[in-house]
XYZ file of C-alpha atoms in Angstrom:
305
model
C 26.511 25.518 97.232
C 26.457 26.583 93.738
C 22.917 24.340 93.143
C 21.753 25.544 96.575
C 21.812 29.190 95.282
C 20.236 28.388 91.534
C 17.425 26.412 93.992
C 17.206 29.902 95.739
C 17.031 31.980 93.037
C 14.401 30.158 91.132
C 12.300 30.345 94.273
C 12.360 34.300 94.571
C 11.795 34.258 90.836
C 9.009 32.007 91.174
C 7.271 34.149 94.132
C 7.653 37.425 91.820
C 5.655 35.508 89.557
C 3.216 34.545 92.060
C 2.749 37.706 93.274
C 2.314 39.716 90.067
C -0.359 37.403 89.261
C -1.920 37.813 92.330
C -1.827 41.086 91.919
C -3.350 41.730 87.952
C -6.904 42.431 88.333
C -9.178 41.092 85.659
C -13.075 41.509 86.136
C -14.210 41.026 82.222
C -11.432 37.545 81.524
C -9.596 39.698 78.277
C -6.273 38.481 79.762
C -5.200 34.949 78.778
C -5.974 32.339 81.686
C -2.585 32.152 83.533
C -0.698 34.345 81.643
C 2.307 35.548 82.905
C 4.218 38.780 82.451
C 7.895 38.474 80.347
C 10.429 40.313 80.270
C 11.441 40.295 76.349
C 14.734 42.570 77.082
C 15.998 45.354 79.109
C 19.055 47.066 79.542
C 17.671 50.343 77.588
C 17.361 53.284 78.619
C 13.818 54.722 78.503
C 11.689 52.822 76.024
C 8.737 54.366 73.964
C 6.649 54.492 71.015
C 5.524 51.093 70.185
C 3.930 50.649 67.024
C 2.894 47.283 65.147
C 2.942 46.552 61.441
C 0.755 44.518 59.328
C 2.950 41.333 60.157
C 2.717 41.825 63.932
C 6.148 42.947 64.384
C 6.898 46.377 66.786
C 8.989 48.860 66.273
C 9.718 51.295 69.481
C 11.456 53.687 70.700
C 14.703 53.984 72.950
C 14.826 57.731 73.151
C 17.526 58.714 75.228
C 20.020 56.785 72.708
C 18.594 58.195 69.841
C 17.583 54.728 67.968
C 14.497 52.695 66.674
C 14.157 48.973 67.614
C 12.794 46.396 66.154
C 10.600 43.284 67.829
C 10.547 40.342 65.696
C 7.249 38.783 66.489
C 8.007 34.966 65.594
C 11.755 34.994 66.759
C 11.282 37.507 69.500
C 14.643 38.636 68.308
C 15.576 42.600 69.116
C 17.327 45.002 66.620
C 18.005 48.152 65.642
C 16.411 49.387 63.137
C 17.127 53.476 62.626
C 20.037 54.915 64.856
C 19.990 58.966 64.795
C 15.816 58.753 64.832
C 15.415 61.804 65.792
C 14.489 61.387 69.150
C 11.811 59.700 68.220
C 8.933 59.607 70.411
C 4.930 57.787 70.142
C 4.699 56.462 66.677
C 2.307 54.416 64.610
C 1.929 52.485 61.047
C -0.118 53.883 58.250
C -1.793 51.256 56.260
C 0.618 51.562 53.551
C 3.432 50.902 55.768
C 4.965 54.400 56.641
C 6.174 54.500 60.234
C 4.929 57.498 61.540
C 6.986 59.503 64.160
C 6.793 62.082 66.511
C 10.448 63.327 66.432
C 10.691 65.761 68.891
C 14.701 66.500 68.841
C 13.859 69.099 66.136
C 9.757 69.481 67.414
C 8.552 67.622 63.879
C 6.391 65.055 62.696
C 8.267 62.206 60.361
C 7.329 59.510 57.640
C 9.718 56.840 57.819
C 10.037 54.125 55.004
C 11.023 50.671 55.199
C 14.639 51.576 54.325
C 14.518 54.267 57.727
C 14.682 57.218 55.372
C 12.909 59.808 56.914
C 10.722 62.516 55.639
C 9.557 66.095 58.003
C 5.662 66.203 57.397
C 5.516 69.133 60.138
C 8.184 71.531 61.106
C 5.787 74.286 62.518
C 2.828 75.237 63.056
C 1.930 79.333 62.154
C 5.937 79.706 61.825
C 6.971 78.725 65.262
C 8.281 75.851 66.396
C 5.876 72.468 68.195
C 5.992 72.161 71.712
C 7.305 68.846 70.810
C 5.221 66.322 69.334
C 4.369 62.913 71.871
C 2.094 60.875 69.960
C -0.003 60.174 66.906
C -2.905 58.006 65.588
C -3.690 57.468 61.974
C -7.054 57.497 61.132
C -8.579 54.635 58.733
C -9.421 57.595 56.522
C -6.179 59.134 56.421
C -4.974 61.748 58.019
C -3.679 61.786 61.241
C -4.033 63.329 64.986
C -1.273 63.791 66.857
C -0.835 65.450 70.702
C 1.876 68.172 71.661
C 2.766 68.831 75.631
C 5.998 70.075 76.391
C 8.456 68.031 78.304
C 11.591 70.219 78.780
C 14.257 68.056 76.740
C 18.388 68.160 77.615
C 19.024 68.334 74.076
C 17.099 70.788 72.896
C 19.557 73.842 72.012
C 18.026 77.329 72.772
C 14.870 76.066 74.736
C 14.491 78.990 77.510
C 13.345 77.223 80.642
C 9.744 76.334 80.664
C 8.569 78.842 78.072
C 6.298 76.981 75.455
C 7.164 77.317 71.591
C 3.204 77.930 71.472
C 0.202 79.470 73.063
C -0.925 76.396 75.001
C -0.433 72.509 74.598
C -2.752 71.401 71.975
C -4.143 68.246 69.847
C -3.692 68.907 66.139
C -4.780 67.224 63.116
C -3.182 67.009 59.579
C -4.582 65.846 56.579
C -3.420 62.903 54.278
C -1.891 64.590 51.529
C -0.536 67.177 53.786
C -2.846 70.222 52.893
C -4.529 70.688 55.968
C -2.774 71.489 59.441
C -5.182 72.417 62.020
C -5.992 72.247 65.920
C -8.364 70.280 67.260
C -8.118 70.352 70.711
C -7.034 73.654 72.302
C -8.322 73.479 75.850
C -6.063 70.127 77.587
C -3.633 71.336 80.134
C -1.051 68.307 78.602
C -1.960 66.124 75.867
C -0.186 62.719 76.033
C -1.784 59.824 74.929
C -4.248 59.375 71.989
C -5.851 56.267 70.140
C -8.887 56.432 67.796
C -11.872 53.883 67.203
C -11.245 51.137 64.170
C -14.625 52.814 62.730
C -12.354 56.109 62.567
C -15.719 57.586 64.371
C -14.495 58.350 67.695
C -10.969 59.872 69.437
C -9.529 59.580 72.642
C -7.001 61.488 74.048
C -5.620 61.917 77.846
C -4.988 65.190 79.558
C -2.217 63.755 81.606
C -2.148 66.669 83.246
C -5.509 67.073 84.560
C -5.637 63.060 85.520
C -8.383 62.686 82.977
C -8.666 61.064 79.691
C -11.479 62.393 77.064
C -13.309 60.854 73.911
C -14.764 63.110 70.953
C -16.750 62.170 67.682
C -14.429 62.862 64.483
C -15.904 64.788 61.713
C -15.260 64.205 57.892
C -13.316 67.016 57.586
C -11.052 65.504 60.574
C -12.437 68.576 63.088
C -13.608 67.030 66.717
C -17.446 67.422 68.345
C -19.128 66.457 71.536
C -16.265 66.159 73.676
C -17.453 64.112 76.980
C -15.103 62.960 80.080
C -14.232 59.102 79.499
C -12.724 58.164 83.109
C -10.525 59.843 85.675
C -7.143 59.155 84.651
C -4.604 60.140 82.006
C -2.219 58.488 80.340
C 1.297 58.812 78.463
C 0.572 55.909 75.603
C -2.893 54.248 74.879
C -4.330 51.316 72.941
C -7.480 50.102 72.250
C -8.708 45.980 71.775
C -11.517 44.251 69.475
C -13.779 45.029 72.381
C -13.495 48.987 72.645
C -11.834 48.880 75.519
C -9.296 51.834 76.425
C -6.057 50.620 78.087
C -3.990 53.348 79.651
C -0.231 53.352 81.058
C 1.723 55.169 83.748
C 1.001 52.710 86.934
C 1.110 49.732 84.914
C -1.551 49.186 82.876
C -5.204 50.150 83.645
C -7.989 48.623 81.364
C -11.549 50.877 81.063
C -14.478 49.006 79.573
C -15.894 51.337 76.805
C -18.491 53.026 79.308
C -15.514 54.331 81.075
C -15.810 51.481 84.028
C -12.329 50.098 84.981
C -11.892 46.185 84.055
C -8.324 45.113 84.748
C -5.100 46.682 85.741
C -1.902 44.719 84.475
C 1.668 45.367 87.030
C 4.556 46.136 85.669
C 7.814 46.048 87.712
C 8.923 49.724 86.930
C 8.706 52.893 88.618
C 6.750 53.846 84.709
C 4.780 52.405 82.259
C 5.391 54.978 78.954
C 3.295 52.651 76.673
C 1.343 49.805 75.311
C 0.070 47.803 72.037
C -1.279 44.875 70.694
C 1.267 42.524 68.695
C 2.017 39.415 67.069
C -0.293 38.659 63.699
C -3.186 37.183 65.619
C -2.710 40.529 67.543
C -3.262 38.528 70.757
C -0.107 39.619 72.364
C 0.073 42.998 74.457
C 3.274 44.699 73.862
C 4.497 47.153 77.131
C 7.180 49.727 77.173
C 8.311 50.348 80.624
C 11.326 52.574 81.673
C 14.606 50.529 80.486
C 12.873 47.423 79.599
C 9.583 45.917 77.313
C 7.130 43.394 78.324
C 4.926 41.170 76.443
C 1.215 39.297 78.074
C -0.897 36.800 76.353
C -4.402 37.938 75.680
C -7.744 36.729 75.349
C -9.178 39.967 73.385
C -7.104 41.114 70.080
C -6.372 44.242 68.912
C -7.321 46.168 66.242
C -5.595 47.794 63.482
């Protein structure tokens, strides 16, 4: 009986397999040839924020409980890295090897060191409080863009119902050594996602509230030009391969060539897909953050970084 039911339960694993291959759609071959979605771990709670370092290992986020994990890349080995992370949200690596964090318990922007000591880069902006940063890019330059919707949090202490902290829910952009803090995007109805170009020459950030996702030029000085509708869809998290091409979250993940054509779409079993990124050293390994689990797929395109 007890090798009948093992028997049975390999074959239902075995047609969930079959079926979620069946179903990834891949018109452009930048998946590896009969890769398979894994499950690295679940049991979270709502997972977030994945950002990869120079080795290829990722750090996200498990924001309900309050804590930063860490992937490791060659052991696929999970641990915590920072509890009380400030409800840490998107996040990404600066070159040097900051970790920075949109840390929206308190509506700030962090730098967080190797050790997990944090430092607030942004408490405010014109002496009230963020709407609650989401998530952030570094550009090559320095500098950094980072997107702020609000999403009504439990744990926020004061927050009057709905009523935003500012005029509107903006993209803003501050400079590397901290001297510049400036808007850059004032007419989204809710910011979410945002990834830049490798070049540092071009932005992209999706309205998830209008369904659409948009790409601008960057100037020098870090202000945005010659905004222009990429595709119709938004996104919560967003990556970007060797190839320019967008990938997007929410319903899995969708792939957009970089004309704005879709190319692939990737299932994930989850009623959400928060967020994506490209992993391992040969960045050949797509990292997913979906509801109370993350997901890893081989891939024929790398990313960039």
């Amino acid at each position: 009986m007890k090798n009948y039911q093992t028997f049975l339960l390999a074959l239902v694993g075995l047609f969930m397999t079959t079926r979620l291959m069946a179903q990834i759609e891949d018109k452009k071959g930048i998946i590896e040839k009969g890769a398979e979605l894994v499950k690295v771990q679940d049991g979270f709670s709502f997972t977030e924020g994945p950002a990869v370092s120079r080795v290829g290992d990722v750090y996200f986020t498990d924001q309900p409980n309050n804590r930063i994990l860490h992937w490791n890349a060659i052991s696929g080995e999970i641990s915590v890295f920072k509890e009380y992370a400030g409800r840490s949200n998107g996040m990404y690596f600066k070159l040097d090897g900051t970790l920075i964090s949109c840390a929206d318990e308190e509506n700030q922007l962090w730098a967080i060191d190797a050790k997990g000591n944090e430092t607030v880069l942004v408490k405010n902006f014109r002496g009230k409080k963020l709407n609650g940063p989401n998530d952030v890019w570094v550009r090559p330059k320095g500098g950094m863009y980072f997107t702020d919707p609000l999403y009504v949090r439990p744990y926020w202490e004061g927050i009057r119902g709905n009523e935003l902290e500012q005029d509107g829910e903006h993209v803003y952009f501050l400079s590397e050594d901290g001297s510049e803090f400036f808007r850059v995007a004032e007419d989204l109805v809710k910011p979410n996602g945002i990834i830049g170009t490798p070049d540092g020459k071009y932005l992209y950030v999706a309205d998830i509230g209008d369904s659409k996702t948009y790409r601008y030029e960057i100037r020098e000085d870090g202000y945005l030009i010659n905004k222009e509708l990429f595709c119709e869809m938004g996104s919560d998290g967003m990556t970007i391969d060797n190839r320019g091409n967008i990938y997007l979250t929410g319903d899995g993940v969708t792939v957009f060539s970089p004309k704005g054509e879709k190319i692939a779409h990737i299932p994930v079993p989850a009623k959400w897909t928060a967020n994506v990124t490209f992993a391992a050293l040969d960045r050949k390994t797509l990292f997913i953050t979906a509801m109370d689990a993350v997901y890893t797929i081989k891939m024929k395109v790398r990313g960039v970084w």
